[in-house]
Structure formats: C-alpha cells, structure tokens
PDB file of C-alpha atoms and ligand atoms in Angstrom:
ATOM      1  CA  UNK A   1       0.000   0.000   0.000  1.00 98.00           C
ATOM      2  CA  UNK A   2       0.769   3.631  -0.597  1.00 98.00           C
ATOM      3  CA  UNK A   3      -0.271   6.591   1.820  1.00 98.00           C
ATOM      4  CA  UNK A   4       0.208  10.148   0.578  1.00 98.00           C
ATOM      5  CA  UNK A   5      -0.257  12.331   3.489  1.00 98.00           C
ATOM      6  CA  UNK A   6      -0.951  16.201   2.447  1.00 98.00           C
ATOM      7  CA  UNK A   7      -0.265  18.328   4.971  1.00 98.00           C
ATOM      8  CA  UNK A   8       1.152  22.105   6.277  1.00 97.00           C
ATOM      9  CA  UNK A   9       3.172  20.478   9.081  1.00 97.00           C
ATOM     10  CA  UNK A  10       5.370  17.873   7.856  1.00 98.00           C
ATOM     11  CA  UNK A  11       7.442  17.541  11.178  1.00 98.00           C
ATOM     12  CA  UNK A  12       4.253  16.519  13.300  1.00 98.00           C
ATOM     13  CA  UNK A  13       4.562  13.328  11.385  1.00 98.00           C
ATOM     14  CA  UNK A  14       8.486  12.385  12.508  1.00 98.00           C
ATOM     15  CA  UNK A  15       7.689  10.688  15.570  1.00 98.00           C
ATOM     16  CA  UNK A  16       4.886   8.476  14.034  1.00 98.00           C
ATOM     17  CA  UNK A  17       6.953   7.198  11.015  1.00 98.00           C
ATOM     18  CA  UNK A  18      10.039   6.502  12.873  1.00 98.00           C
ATOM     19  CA  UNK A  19       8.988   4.343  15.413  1.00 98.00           C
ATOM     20  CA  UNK A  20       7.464   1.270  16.656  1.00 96.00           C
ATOM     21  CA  UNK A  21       5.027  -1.189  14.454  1.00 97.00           C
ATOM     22  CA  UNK A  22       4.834   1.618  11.640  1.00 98.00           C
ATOM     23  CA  UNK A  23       8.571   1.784  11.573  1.00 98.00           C
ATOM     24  CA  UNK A  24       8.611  -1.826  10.923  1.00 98.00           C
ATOM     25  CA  UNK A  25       6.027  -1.628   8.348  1.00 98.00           C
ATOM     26  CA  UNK A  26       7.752   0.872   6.709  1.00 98.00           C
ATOM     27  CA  UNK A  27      11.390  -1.048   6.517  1.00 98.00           C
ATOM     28  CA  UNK A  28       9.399  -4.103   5.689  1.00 97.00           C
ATOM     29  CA  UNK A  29       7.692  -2.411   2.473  1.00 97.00           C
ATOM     30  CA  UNK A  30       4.237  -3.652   3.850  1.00 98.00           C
ATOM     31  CA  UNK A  31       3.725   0.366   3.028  1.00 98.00           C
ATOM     32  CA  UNK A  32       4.926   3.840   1.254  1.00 98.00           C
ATOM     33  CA  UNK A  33       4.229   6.817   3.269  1.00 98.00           C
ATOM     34  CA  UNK A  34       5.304  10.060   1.809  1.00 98.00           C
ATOM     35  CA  UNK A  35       4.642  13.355   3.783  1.00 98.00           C
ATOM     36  CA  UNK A  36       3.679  16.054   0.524  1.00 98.00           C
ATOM     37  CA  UNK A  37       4.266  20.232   2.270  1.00 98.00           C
ATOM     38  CA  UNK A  38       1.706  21.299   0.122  1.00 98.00           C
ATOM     39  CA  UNK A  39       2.590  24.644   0.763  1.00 98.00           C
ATOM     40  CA  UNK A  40       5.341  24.301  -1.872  1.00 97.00           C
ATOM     41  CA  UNK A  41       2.240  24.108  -4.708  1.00 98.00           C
ATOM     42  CA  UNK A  42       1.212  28.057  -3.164  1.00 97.00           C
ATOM     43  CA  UNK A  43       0.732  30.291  -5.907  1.00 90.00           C
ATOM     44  CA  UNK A  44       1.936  32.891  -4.217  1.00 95.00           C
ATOM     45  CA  UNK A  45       5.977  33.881  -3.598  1.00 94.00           C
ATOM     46  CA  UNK A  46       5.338  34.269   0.188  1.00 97.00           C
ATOM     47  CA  UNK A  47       4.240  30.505  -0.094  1.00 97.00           C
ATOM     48  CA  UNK A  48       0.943  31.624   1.460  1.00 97.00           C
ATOM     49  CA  UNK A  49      -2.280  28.859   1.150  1.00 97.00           C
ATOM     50  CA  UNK A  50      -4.738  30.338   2.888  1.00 96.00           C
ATOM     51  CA  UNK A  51      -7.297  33.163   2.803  1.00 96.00           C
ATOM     52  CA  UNK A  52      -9.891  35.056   4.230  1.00 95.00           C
ATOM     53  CA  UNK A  53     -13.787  34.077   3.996  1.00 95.00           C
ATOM     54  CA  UNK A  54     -15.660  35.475   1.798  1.00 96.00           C
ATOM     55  CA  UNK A  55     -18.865  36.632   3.479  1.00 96.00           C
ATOM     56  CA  UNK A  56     -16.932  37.599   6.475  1.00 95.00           C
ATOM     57  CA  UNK A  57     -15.830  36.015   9.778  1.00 91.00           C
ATOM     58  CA  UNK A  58     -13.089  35.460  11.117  1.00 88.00           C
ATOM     59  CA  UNK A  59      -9.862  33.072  10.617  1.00 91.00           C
ATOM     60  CA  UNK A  60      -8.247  32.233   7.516  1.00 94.00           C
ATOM     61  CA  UNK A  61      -9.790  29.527   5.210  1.00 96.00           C
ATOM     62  CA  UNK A  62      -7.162  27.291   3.064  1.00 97.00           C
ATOM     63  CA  UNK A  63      -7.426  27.446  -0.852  1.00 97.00           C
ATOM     64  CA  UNK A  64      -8.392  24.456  -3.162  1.00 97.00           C
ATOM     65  CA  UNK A  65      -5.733  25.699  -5.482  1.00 98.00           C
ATOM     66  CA  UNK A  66      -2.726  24.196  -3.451  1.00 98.00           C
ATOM     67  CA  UNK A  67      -4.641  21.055  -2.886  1.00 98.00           C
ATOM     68  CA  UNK A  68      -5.406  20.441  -6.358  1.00 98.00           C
ATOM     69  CA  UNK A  69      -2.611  20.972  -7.880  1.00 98.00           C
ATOM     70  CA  UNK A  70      -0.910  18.168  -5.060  1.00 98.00           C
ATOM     71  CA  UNK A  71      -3.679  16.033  -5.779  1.00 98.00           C
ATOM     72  CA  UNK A  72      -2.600  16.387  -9.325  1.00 98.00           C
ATOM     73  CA  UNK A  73       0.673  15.584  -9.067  1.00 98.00           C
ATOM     74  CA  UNK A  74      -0.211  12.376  -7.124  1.00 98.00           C
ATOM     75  CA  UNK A  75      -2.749  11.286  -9.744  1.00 98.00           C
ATOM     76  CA  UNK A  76      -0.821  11.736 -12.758  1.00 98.00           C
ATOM     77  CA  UNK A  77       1.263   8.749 -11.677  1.00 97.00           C
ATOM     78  CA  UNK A  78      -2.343   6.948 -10.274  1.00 98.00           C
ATOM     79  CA  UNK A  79      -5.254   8.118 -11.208  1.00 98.00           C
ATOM     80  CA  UNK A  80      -7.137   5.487  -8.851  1.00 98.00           C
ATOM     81  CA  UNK A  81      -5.712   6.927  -5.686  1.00 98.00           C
ATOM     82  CA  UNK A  82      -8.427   7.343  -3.073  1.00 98.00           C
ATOM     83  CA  UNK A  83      -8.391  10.541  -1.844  1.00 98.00           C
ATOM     84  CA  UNK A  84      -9.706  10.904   1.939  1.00 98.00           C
ATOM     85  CA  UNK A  85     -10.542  14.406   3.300  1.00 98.00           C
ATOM     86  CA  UNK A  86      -9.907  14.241   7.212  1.00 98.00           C
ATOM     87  CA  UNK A  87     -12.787  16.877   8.718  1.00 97.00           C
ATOM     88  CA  UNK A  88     -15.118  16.809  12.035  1.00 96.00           C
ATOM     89  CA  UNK A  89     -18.307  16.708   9.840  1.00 95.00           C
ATOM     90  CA  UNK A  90     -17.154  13.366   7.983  1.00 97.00           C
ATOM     91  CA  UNK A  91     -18.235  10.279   8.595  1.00 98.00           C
ATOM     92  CA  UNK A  92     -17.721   8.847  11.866  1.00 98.00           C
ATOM     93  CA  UNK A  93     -14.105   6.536  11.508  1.00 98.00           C
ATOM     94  CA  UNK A  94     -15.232   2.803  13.002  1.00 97.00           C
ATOM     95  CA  UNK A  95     -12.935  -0.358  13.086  1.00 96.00           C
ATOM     96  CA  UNK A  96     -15.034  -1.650   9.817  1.00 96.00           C
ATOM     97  CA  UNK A  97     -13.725   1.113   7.759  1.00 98.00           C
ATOM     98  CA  UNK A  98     -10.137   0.262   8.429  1.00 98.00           C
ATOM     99  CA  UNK A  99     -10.543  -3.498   7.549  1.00 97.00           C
ATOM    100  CA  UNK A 100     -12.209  -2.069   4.028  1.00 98.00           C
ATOM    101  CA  UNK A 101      -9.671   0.177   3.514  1.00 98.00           C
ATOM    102  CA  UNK A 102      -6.415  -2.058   4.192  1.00 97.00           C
ATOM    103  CA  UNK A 103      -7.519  -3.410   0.872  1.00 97.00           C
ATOM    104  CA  UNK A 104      -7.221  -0.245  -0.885  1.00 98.00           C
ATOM    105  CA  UNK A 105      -3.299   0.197  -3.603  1.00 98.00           C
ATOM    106  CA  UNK A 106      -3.115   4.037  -2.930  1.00 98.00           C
ATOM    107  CA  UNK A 107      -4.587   6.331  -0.065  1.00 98.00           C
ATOM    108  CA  UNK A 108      -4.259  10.220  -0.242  1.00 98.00           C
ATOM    109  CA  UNK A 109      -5.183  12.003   3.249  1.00 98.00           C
ATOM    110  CA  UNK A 110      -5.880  16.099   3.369  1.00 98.00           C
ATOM    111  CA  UNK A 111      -4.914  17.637   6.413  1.00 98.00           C
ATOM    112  CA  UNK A 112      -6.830  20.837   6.693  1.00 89.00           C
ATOM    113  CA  UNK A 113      -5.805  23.489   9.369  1.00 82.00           C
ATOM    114  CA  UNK A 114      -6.842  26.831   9.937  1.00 69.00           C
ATOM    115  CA  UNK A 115     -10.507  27.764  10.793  1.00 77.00           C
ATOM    116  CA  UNK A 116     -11.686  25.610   7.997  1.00 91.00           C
ATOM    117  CA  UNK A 117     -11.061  25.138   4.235  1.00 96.00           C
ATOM    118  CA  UNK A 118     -12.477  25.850   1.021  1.00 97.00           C
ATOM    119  CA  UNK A 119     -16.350  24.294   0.450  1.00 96.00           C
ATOM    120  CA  UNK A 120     -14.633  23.496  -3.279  1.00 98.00           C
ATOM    121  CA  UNK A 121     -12.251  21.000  -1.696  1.00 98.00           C
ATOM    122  CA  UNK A 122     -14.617  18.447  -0.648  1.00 97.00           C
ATOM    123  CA  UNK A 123     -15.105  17.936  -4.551  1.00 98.00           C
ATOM    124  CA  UNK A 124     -11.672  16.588  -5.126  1.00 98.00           C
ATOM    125  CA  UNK A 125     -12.280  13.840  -2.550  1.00 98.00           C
ATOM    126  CA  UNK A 126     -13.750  10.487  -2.587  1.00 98.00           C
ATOM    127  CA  UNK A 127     -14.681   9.996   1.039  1.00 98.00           C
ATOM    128  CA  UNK A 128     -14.639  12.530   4.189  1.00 98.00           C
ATOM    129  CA  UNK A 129     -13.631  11.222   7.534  1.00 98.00           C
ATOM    130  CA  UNK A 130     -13.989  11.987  11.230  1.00 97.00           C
ATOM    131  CA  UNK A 131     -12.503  10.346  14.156  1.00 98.00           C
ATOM    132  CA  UNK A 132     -14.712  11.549  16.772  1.00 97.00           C
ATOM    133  CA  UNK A 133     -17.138  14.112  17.786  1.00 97.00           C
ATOM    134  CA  UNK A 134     -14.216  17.251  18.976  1.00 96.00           C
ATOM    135  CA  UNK A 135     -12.402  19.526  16.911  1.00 95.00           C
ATOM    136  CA  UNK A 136      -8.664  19.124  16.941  1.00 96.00           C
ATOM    137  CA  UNK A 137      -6.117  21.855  15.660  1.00 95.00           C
ATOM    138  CA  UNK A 138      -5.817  20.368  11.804  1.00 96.00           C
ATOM    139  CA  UNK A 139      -6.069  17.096  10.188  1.00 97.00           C
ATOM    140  CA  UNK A 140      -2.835  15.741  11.084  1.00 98.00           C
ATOM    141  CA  UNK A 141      -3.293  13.628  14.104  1.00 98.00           C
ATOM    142  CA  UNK A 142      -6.373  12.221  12.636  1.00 98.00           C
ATOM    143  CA  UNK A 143      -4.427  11.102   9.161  1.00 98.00           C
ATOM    144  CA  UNK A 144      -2.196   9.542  11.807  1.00 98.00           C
ATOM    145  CA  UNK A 145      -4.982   7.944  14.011  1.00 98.00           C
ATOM    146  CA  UNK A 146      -6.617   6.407  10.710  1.00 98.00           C
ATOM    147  CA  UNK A 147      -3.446   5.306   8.507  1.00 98.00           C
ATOM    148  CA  UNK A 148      -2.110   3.737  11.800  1.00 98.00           C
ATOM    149  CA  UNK A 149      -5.613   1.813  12.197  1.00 98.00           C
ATOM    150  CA  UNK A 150      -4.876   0.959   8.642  1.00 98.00           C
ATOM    151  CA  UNK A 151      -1.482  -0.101   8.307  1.00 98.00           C
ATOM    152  CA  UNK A 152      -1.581  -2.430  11.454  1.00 97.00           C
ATOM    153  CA  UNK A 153      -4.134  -4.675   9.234  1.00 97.00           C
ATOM    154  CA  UNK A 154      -2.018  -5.136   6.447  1.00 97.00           C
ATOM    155  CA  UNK A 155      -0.942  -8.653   6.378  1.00 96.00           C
ATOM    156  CA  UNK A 156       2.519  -9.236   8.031  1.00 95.00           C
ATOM    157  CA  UNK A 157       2.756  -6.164  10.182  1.00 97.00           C
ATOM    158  CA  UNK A 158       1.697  -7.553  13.300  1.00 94.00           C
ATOM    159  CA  UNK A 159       1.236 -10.967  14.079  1.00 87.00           C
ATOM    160  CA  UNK A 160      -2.333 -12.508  13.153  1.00 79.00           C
ATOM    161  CA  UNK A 161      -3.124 -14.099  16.216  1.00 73.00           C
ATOM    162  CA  UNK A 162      -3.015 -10.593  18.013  1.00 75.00           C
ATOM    163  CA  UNK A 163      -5.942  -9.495  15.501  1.00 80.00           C
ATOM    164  CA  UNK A 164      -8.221 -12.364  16.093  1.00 76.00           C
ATOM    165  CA  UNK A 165     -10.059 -11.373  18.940  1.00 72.00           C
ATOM    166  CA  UNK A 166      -9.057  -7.822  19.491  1.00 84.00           C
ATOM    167  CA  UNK A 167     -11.828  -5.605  20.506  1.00 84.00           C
ATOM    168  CA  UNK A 168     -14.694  -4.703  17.364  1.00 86.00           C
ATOM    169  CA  UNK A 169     -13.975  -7.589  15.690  1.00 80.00           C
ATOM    170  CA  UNK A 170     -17.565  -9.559  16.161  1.00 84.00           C
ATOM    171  CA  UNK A 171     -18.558  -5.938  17.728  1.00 89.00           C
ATOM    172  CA  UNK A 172     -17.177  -7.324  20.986  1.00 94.00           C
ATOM    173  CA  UNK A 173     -14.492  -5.508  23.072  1.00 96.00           C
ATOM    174  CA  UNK A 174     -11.300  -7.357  23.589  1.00 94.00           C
ATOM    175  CA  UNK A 175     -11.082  -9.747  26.992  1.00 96.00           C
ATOM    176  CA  UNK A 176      -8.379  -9.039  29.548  1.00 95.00           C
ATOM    177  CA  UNK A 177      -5.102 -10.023  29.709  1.00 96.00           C
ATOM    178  CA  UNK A 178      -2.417 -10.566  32.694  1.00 97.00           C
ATOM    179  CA  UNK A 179       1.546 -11.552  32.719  1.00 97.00           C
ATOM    180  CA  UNK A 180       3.222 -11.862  35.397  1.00 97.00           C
ATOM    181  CA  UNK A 181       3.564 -11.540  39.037  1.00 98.00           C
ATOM    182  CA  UNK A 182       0.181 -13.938  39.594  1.00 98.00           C
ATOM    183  CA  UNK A 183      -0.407 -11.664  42.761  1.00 97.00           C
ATOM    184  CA  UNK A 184       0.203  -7.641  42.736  1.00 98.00           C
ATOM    185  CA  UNK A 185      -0.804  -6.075  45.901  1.00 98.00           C
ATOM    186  CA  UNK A 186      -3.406  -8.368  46.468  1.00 98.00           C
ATOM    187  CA  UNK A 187      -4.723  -8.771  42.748  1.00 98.00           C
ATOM    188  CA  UNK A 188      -4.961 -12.068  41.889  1.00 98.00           C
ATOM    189  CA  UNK A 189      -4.812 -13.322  38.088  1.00 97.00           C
ATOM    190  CA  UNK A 190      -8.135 -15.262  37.187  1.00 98.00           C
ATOM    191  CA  UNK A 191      -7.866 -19.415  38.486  1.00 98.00           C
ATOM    192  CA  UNK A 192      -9.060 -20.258  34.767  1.00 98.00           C
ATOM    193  CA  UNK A 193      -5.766 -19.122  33.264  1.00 98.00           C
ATOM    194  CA  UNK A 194      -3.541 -21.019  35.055  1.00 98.00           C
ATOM    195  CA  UNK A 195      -5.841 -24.163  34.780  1.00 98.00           C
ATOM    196  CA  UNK A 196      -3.759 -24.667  31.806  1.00 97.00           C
ATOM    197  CA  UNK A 197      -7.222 -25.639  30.131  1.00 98.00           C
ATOM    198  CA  UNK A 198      -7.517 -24.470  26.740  1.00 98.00           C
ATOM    199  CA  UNK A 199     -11.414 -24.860  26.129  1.00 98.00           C
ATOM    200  CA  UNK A 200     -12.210 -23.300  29.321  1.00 98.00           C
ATOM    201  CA  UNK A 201     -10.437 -20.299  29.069  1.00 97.00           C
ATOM    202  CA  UNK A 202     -11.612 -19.563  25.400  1.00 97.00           C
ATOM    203  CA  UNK A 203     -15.167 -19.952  27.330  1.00 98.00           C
ATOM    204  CA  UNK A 204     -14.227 -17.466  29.739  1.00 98.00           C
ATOM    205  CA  UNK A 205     -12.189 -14.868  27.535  1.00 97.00           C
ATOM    206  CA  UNK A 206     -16.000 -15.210  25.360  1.00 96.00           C
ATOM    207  CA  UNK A 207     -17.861 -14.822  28.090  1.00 98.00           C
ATOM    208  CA  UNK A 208     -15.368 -11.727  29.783  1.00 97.00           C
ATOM    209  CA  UNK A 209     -15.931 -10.132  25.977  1.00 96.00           C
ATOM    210  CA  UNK A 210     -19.750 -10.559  26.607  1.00 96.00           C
ATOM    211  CA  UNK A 211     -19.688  -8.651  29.850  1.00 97.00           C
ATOM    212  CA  UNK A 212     -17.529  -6.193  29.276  1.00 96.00           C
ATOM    213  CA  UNK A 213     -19.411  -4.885  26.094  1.00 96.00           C
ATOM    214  CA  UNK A 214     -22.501  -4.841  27.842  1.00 97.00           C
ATOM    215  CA  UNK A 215     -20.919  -2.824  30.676  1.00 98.00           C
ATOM    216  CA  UNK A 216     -18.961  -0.650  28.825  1.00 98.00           C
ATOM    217  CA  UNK A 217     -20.707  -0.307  25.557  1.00 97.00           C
ATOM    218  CA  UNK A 218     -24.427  -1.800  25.193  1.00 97.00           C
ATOM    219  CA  UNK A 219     -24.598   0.166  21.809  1.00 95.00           C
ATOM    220  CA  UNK A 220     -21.978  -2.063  19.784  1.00 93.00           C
ATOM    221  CA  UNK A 221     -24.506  -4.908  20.900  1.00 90.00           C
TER     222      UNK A 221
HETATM  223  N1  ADE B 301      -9.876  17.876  11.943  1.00 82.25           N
HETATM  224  C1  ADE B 301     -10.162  18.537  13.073  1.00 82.25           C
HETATM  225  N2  ADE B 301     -10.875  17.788  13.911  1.00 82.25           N
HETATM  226  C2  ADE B 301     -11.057  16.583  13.288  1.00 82.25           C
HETATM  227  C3  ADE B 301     -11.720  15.386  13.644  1.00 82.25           C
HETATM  228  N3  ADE B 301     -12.364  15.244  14.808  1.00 82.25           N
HETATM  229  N4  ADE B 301     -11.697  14.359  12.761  1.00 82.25           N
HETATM  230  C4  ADE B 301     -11.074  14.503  11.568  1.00 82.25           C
HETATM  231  N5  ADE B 301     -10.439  15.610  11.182  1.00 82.25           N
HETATM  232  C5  ADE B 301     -10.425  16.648  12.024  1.00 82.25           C
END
C-alpha cells in the first residue's frame, strides 16, 4: 500500500513514522508513506495557502488551489488513488472502515488546518472522515490515528493471532489479559488461566468479551 499524506506540518509526522510497528512496516515495504508540504504548490511567492472568507468572519480559510494541484501531481502517476478528506463533519471513523480500507493500492489524506477550508475541496475527494465528535487543531493527528488503524491490518505487520479477537472484531471488546507476578498487591490473576485448560479459558475470555461490552458499551450490541 501507498499513503500520501498532504499536509502544512510535515514535522508533526516524525515521531509516528520513525517508530514502533509503523517503523517496521515501513522497513518491511508492507507500506509507502510520503509526507507532501503542500505549501510548496502556493501560488503565491510568500508561499501563502490560505485566505480570508468570503462573506466575512473570522480566521483564515485554506485554498483548493494548493490542494489540487498536489492532488494532481499524485494522480498523474495513479489516477485510482483514493483521496480521503480528514474533517469533524465526515463520517464517523469505526474499526469496519479500516478493515475495508487495508484493501485499498493508494490512499491520499488532506490535512486541513486553519478555521476551515475551502467548500470546493470536498469535490476533489472520494470519502470525508472523522474520528470523533471534537475539533482538533488540523487534520494531522487524525491522518495519523486512521493510517495507523490501517497499516496495522495489512498482512505481516503484526502478528495474526493478536488481531483475532481484538476488541470490534464480532462488535465485541477485547477480553483481559495478565503476565506476570500472579499476585500484585493483592490482585490475583483469574484461576481459569492457570488451569492450563484451553477450552475453558476460550469460554471465559467469550464470556469476559460478553460482559464487558454490555458494561462498557451496550450500543456495539
Ligand atoms: N480535523 C479537526 N478535527 C477533526 C476530527 N475530529 N476528525 C477529523 N479531522 C479533524
């Protein structure tokens, strides 16, 4: 797979490509990410992408002209690329979508900042997304949150076994876990897990998956 991620702040994204699982994916090849500055397509020689709103108001509003001429660029060389607008008003980002789009050759995520960004903009996209119901500072950490959600999918990154019975799969939260010591200040780690008996402790993880979604969150039932 290959992410473009088009962004104003292409130093937010240092920490999150050079470390950890995504690191790994990245050495691997399981995934391109390249971080496009699309202030560089400004038409304008102080570089600036943004302007004020027409109708008044206040804050600066980013232009579609930088944007489309980046999207350009990318779809010259793939014209299939899906291109993925990250904004509070899209549509709400759920496990589901991730496992669809781990399937997908080419991603494209806009980053908007600012107060908002040109109503135009939305045309060049194929899909709008939100990753929760608060409005961060730009687009960034959400192009993060969902290519992360992403990547982790594709096959090889981590191993399967960790995604079999992670939480949302069968719109179940995940069971707990324990290592060692057995005892920590009086917290003992469940008898069934030491029984050493396999059938009875996939019962129980089930049945711990069961309660803690209807605890926690009766709406994924
Ligand atoms: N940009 C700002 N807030 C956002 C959110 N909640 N989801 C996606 N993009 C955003």
């Amino acid at each position: 797979m290959r992410i473009d991620i088009l962004t104003l702040f292409p130093n937010m994204f240092e920490g999150f490509l050079n470390e950890s699982i995504i690191k790994r994916a990245i050495l691997k090849e399981s995934v391109i990410i390249n971080i496009v500055d699309f202030r560089k397509y400004s038409h304008f020689s102080n570089n600036q992408v943004d302007d004020t709103p027409y109708g008044g108001g206040g804050g600066m509003v980013l232009r579609i002209e930088p944007i489309y001429d980046a999207l350009m660029d990318i779809k010259k060389d793939d014209p299939e690329a899906k291109v993925i607008l990250m904004t509070p008003d899209g549509i709400p980002y759920k496990q589901e979508m991730a496992v669809k789009l781990k399937d997908e050759k080419h991603l494209v995520f806009i980053c908007g900042h600012y107060e908002g960004f040109d109503e135009r903009i939305r045309t060049l996209c194929d899909m709008e997304i939100s990753i929760g119901d608060y409005v961060l500072t730009g687009g960034e950490l959400p192009a993060m949150v969902v290519s992360d959600s992403i990547i982790r999918l594709i096959e090889g990154v981590i191993t399967d076994s960790s995604l079999v019975s992670e939480s949302f799969n069968d719109k179940l939260l995940d069971y707990p876990t324990y290592t060692k010591p057995q005892e920590f200040m009086g917290m003992k780690v469940p008898d069934v897990l030491l029984s050493g008996d396999h059938a009875k402790i996939a019962a129980w993880r089930e049945e711990e998956r069961i309660k803690k979604t209807r605890e926690r969150r009766p709406d994924l039932m």
